[in-house]
Amino acid sequence: MRIWLWFLGAAAALSVLAALTAPASTGALNLVLLALFVGAAGAALIRRRPEPRAGWWLMFSGVAASAASTYLLALVPHAPEELGAGYFLCYPLTAAGLWLVAKRLRPWSSTRILDTGIVLIGIAQLNWIFVLYPLLHRSGLEPVHAWSVSLIAVCDLVTIALLLRFAMAVRRSPVALLLLASIGVMVSSDAFYIVKYVAGRGTAVISSFSAVGWLVWTLLFAAAALHPDAEGALRRARRSGADYGTPIGAFIALALLGPGLLVADLVLRRGVDPWRHALVPAVLTGALMVSMVLRLGRALQDRTNLQQELAFRAQHDVLTGLANRELFRTSLQGELDAHREIGLLIIDLDGFKDVNDTLGHPAGDELLLTAAERLRATADAASLLARLGGDEFAVICPPDQLDDIAAALVRELALPYRVAGREQRISASIGVYSGHPVTTGDALQSADIALYAAKEAGRNRAVRYHPALREAHVAHTVLADQLRAAVEAGVGFAMHYQPVVDVPTGRVTAVEALLRFTTPDGIAVSPAVFVPVAEETGLIGKLGSWVLEQSCADAKAWHDEHGISVTVNVSGRQLRNPHFADEVLAVLKRTGLPGAALVLEITETVLVTASLEETAEVSRRLARLRAFGIRIAIDDFGTGYSSLAYLRTLPLDVLKIDRAFVHRIEERQDQALFRAVVELARSMYLTPVAEGVETPGQAAVLRSLDCALAQGFLFARPMPAPALAEFLQQEQVAVAA
């Protein structure tokens, strides 16, 4: 960047020096600098390769053609004026290059064509009054010079038009400004040369201003090509949308300027033919008026279109184009006001968050667009489709088609999605509601309750609302509030412990910690009911920490006196906590319980729902805890589909066989399956523990299969800590006897 700035500063200073020492453009220093600037521009284009290449090279060719003519006229003795043809060749080359660059940035629009035309006509009026008419109708001028200067003036008009086109297509950036300045300086230098020629009554004199201007034209173009950001600056500088208003004041000024100057010129220049002098300005003024009328009409149309677009955006989702929440509520209220039966679907994409988290939000947006297209293709034409936010959609449709549309949407939204070059599978849960609600809020709440029931039932389904769902939802909400209040106050929870026994001897070897919850009105709630609610509300983390602390504190005395260990269930949220291992070790230190006396129990179903990355992190945390003697047990073995994979990859010590295997263990077929599980555990150096043992027959089979450890109601029910202490004392007396 510093080298570029040094080049720009030094070159500008030398250009001024060249103009002062040799006013003509053919001075020695001027020629050296011209060659330097052209060479620098060509080398920069070869190295940086800015886009569009054809546009840049055409503009470079215009610069090079002008420089070549300057050299030929300077170096060839008595050079004929035809060698200056390069001066005229530079205009179409520069104009074509500007056209390609501007076209790459933004195609022509009728608005910009009219704006450019209006400005061009205004400048053409000035050009006619002060340049073309005097040159074409003044006597005593050399025809060749007069026509060449007139041609330069016309070429400048075309260049100005394309320069305006470029300025309207590009945002401000160093490269864009340098290009604009470069060609602007060229046109200004030409204009000064033309004015000097007309004022000098036909004497073609190159002033120092024009000479340095043409040199600076080449210098600025070289600087634009040399800029470090030349490769992508114009592409990033592309304008978006309408970024300027209608310059009505400027247009009116242009409309009045031409006729006003013409009248002034006719008054000052007496003796000229007024009709011949005024004909061209009159035609140009007429064209200007027509262009202004068209432009103002276009401005009104643009304003109408903008208002329509803003109204559409105010009522539609930007990403999918579906109705937004506001339009959805208005339409739903309209159905209520018309006293019609409402058919409503609330749709939530299952697993969408995982796509966002793993592949990023652009992939999530791509998936939402596909889902919206499937909604449009599936829903009835009379339906209103809306995106309520995130991955939640809604459909207002005829009640008699409600169930058919819901079933079709479940099928369509479960089909594979092609996202970010990968195939993704998600499903949809749908809440279905029809009826005559009192308010839109009642309708939405009923559909949301049905949606919640669909998710609770396993997702990928549609559930129709009925009053019993509301009762269950209210009970769920009440329980969530009670749990939250109980966690904050630290009341309502208690620990119970169920012994794990050695089947052949009946001796207690461990206890499993089980959490119990009682509501403020004294009703005991099953863990199967309140634990999922705690998971859903995010309370399970605090509850899990309290359970671990209390269990280790209670188990310290039992371990010291009886040598038994305690098994504590761990939730998926705890396992995913990066500080989980530190918290466990801190609890052991505070309670004084040895690591060998603690077994952490994880459920296979938690692992099945985790990603591969999460499972790897969990494995590392568990391995760290095992290094301190803590054992790891997997609970509910056999309830998921990846059991064998987890046995192989996770650092496990104990395999707890689900009660579903134990329940029918006395039957021959199930007994064979249970035997296979036990043998599998032993082959992997895991200790098998049978859960849910309730009959002596089941215990007898366990002894015959050499499955030594078990727990269940046959041996003991879960009990509070004082009752367990007494139970252990009685067992110790019985063993001693």
XYZ file of N, CA and C in Angstrom, residues 408-512:
315
model
N -50.464 -35.148 4.549
C -49.588 -34.964 3.384
C -48.336 -34.179 3.760
N -48.493 -33.183 4.627
C -47.326 -32.393 5.045
C -46.349 -33.225 5.869
N -46.862 -34.097 6.720
C -45.972 -34.976 7.493
C -45.130 -35.819 6.547
N -45.760 -36.345 5.488
C -45.021 -37.164 4.514
C -44.003 -36.328 3.738
N -44.445 -35.179 3.228
C -43.578 -34.377 2.366
C -42.396 -33.786 3.131
N -42.654 -33.296 4.331
C -41.576 -32.657 5.091
C -40.583 -33.662 5.661
N -40.925 -34.950 5.637
C -40.001 -35.983 6.116
C -39.094 -36.506 5.003
N -39.346 -36.080 3.756
C -38.490 -36.518 2.653
C -37.090 -35.899 2.801
N -36.062 -36.533 2.236
C -34.696 -36.007 2.387
C -34.559 -34.602 1.792
N -33.695 -33.808 2.410
C -33.378 -32.462 1.945
C -31.936 -32.447 1.450
N -31.710 -31.745 0.353
C -30.342 -31.562 -0.145
C -29.866 -30.187 0.320
N -28.988 -30.174 1.314
C -28.551 -28.923 1.948
C -27.028 -28.899 2.005
N -26.438 -27.821 1.507
C -24.980 -27.640 1.547
C -24.256 -28.844 0.946
N -24.823 -29.378 -0.133
C -24.200 -30.505 -0.807
C -24.347 -31.830 -0.087
N -25.163 -31.870 0.960
C -25.345 -33.104 1.727
C -26.829 -33.401 1.862
N -27.121 -34.679 2.061
C -28.513 -35.076 2.281
C -28.827 -35.030 3.768
N -29.884 -34.304 4.109
C -30.298 -34.169 5.498
C -31.716 -34.701 5.646
N -31.957 -35.355 6.769
C -33.299 -35.862 7.057
C -33.810 -35.230 8.346
N -34.946 -34.581 8.244
C -35.639 -34.077 9.417
C -37.105 -34.457 9.268
N -37.885 -34.202 10.288
C -39.313 -34.498 10.223
C -40.083 -33.272 10.684
N -41.396 -33.404 10.760
C -42.240 -32.291 11.193
C -43.285 -32.786 12.174
N -43.490 -32.007 13.210
C -44.589 -32.245 14.145
C -45.648 -31.188 13.875
N -46.911 -31.614 13.848
C -47.994 -30.710 13.452
C -49.112 -30.758 14.484
N -49.515 -29.574 14.930
C -50.694 -29.445 15.779
C -51.889 -29.063 14.928
N -52.982 -29.795 15.059
C -54.168 -29.619 14.219
C -55.311 -29.088 15.083
N -55.952 -28.025 14.597
C -57.091 -27.470 15.348
C -58.173 -27.029 14.376
N -59.426 -27.300 14.727
C -60.571 -26.771 13.991
C -61.665 -26.445 14.990
N -62.417 -25.400 14.704
C -63.486 -25.016 15.613
C -63.834 -23.554 15.484
N -64.575 -23.047 16.491
C -65.012 -21.652 16.530
C -64.442 -21.002 17.787
N -63.176 -20.641 17.787
C -62.569 -20.055 18.995
C -63.102 -18.653 19.250
N -62.966 -18.217 20.487
C -63.418 -16.870 20.841
C -62.442 -15.827 20.302
N -61.136 -16.107 20.426
C -60.102 -15.168 19.971
C -59.055 -15.922 19.162
N -58.221 -15.172 18.469
C -57.114 -15.796 17.734
C -56.139 -16.457 18.703
N -55.984 -15.863 19.881
C -55.099 -16.456 20.884
C -55.570 -17.826 21.306
N -56.890 -18.023 21.431
C -57.413 -19.348 21.788
C -57.089 -20.369 20.706
N -57.251 -19.971 19.450
C -56.959 -20.891 18.348
C -55.483 -21.273 18.332
N -54.613 -20.281 18.469
C -53.173 -20.552 18.465
C -52.760 -21.421 19.652
N -53.322 -21.127 20.811
C -52.963 -21.910 21.991
C -53.402 -23.368 21.839
N -54.595 -23.586 21.308
C -55.078 -24.957 21.116
C -54.199 -25.706 20.121
N -53.831 -25.054 19.014
C -52.966 -25.704 18.028
C -51.583 -25.969 18.605
N -51.085 -25.037 19.437
C -49.778 -25.242 20.072
C -49.807 -26.417 21.047
N -50.920 -26.570 21.775
C -51.049 -27.703 22.698
C -51.016 -29.014 21.918
N -51.704 -29.054 20.768
C -51.675 -30.258 19.927
C -50.271 -30.504 19.368
N -49.570 -29.411 19.016
C -48.190 -29.554 18.529
C -47.294 -30.137 19.613
N -47.445 -29.645 20.832
C -46.656 -30.169 21.948
C -46.942 -31.659 22.152
N -48.215 -32.043 22.030
C -48.573 -33.457 22.174
C -47.947 -34.297 21.066
N -47.858 -33.743 19.853
C -47.222 -34.476 18.748
C -45.746 -34.710 19.022
N -45.078 -33.708 19.591
C -43.668 -33.878 19.928
C -43.497 -34.881 21.063
N -44.372 -34.822 22.059
C -44.289 -35.752 23.177
C -44.538 -37.193 22.735
N -45.364 -37.346 21.703
C -45.702 -38.688 21.225
C -44.622 -39.288 20.330
N -43.553 -38.555 20.077
C -42.457 -39.113 19.288
C -42.117 -38.349 18.034
N -42.810 -37.240 17.764
C -42.529 -36.386 16.605
C -42.910 -37.085 15.293
N -42.706 -36.365 14.185
C -42.998 -36.892 12.847
C -44.448 -37.353 12.752
N -45.361 -36.542 13.252
C -46.782 -36.896 13.229
C -47.621 -35.641 13.416
N -48.907 -35.784 13.126
C -49.875 -34.725 13.369
C -50.845 -35.185 14.445
N -51.124 -34.310 15.384
C -52.051 -34.620 16.473
C -53.148 -33.570 16.476
N -54.387 -34.029 16.522
C -55.531 -33.114 16.554
C -55.841 -32.722 17.993
N -56.184 -31.471 18.170
C -56.491 -30.967 19.506
C -57.806 -31.538 20.026
N -57.821 -31.881 21.328
C -59.064 -32.195 22.028
C -58.891 -31.729 23.475
N -59.974 -31.526 24.200
C -59.879 -30.905 25.538
C -58.957 -31.628 26.502
N -58.855 -32.952 26.389
C -57.982 -33.689 27.311
C -56.531 -33.243 27.172
N -56.136 -32.840 25.968
C -54.767 -32.355 25.769
C -54.525 -31.075 26.557
N -55.543 -30.221 26.623
C -55.389 -28.977 27.380
C -55.195 -29.278 28.862
N -55.954 -30.247 29.370
C -55.808 -30.615 30.779
C -54.401 -31.123 31.054
N -53.897 -31.972 30.158
C -52.539 -32.488 30.334
C -51.512 -31.366 30.232
N -51.767 -30.428 29.325
C -50.832 -29.308 29.159
C -50.826 -28.418 30.398
N -52.020 -28.172 30.930
C -52.102 -27.362 32.143
C -51.376 -28.051 33.291
N -51.570 -29.365 33.414
C -50.883 -30.112 34.470
C -49.371 -30.043 34.285
N -48.943 -30.138 33.036
C -47.508 -30.047 32.739
C -46.969 -28.673 33.134
N -47.722 -27.614 32.812
C -47.290 -26.254 33.140
C -47.227 -26.050 34.649
N -48.243 -26.561 35.345
C -48.262 -26.436 36.803
C -47.074 -27.159 37.420
N -46.810 -28.379 36.930
C -45.686 -29.147 37.459
C -44.362 -28.427 37.201
N -44.216 -27.834 36.008
C -42.988 -27.096 35.700
C -42.804 -25.923 36.664
N -43.883 -25.205 36.959
C -43.806 -24.089 37.910
C -43.463 -24.588 39.318
N -44.058 -25.717 39.706
C -43.768 -26.271 41.035
C -42.313 -26.705 41.136
N -41.815 -27.331 40.090
C -40.408 -27.755 40.095
C -39.475 -26.545 40.189
N -39.793 -25.524 39.420
C -38.940 -24.331 39.425
C -38.914 -23.687 40.816
N -40.079 -23.589 41.424
C -40.146 -23.002 42.769
C -39.432 -23.883 43.783
N -39.564 -25.206 43.642
C -38.921 -26.125 44.584
C -37.407 -26.063 44.472
N -36.891 -25.949 43.245
C -35.441 -25.865 43.050
C -34.909 -24.571 43.651
N -35.622 -23.449 43.433
C -35.165 -22.170 43.980
C -35.193 -22.154 45.513
N -36.242 -22.803 46.087
C -36.363 -22.802 47.552
C -35.601 -23.940 48.204
N -35.205 -24.954 47.425
C -34.489 -26.100 47.991
C -35.367 -26.992 48.846
N -36.641 -27.108 48.508
C -37.569 -27.953 49.276
C -38.321 -28.861 48.309
N -38.926 -29.926 48.869
C -39.764 -30.810 48.082
C -39.040 -31.998 47.496
N -37.706 -32.034 47.599
C -36.935 -33.137 47.026
C -36.340 -33.998 48.140
N -36.246 -35.281 47.873
C -35.650 -36.215 48.837
C -34.970 -37.327 48.076
N -33.960 -37.929 48.719
C -33.237 -39.040 48.108
C -33.700 -40.354 48.716
N -34.000 -41.304 47.828
C -34.250 -42.678 48.229
C -33.169 -43.552 47.597
N -32.920 -44.692 48.218
C -31.835 -45.562 47.753
C -32.356 -46.995 47.652
N -32.051 -47.635 46.509
C -32.447 -49.036 46.331
C -31.187 -49.904 46.316
N -31.157 -50.925 47.151
C -29.966 -51.779 47.220
C -29.732 -52.578 45.944
N -28.486 -52.778 45.633
C -28.041 -53.724 44.600
C -27.388 -54.885 45.349
N -27.897 -56.114 45.149
C -27.475 -57.242 45.989
C -26.713 -58.270 45.179
N -25.911 -59.036 45.907
C -25.270 -60.216 45.332
C -26.294 -61.353 45.414
N -26.759 -61.834 44.274
C -27.876 -62.788 44.250
C -27.580 -64.059 45.044
N -26.415 -64.700 44.904
C -26.191 -65.957 45.648
C -26.196 -65.767 47.162
N -25.678 -64.628 47.682
C -25.552 -64.454 49.133
C -26.596 -63.524 49.722
N -27.215 -62.674 48.878
C -28.161 -61.691 49.382
C -27.502 -60.478 49.996
N -26.202 -60.377 49.921
C -25.469 -59.268 50.528
C -25.576 -58.020 49.655
N -25.767 -56.844 50.299
C -25.842 -55.566 49.580
C -24.431 -55.133 49.202
N -24.231 -54.879 47.906
C -22.907 -54.435 47.433
C -22.895 -52.963 47.024
N -24.082 -52.446 46.731
C -24.175 -51.043 46.286
C -25.615 -50.579 46.470
N -25.814 -49.278 46.320
C -27.165 -48.720 46.331
C -27.286 -47.751 45.160
N -28.474 -47.678 44.602
C -28.729 -46.712 43.526
C -29.508 -45.540 44.097
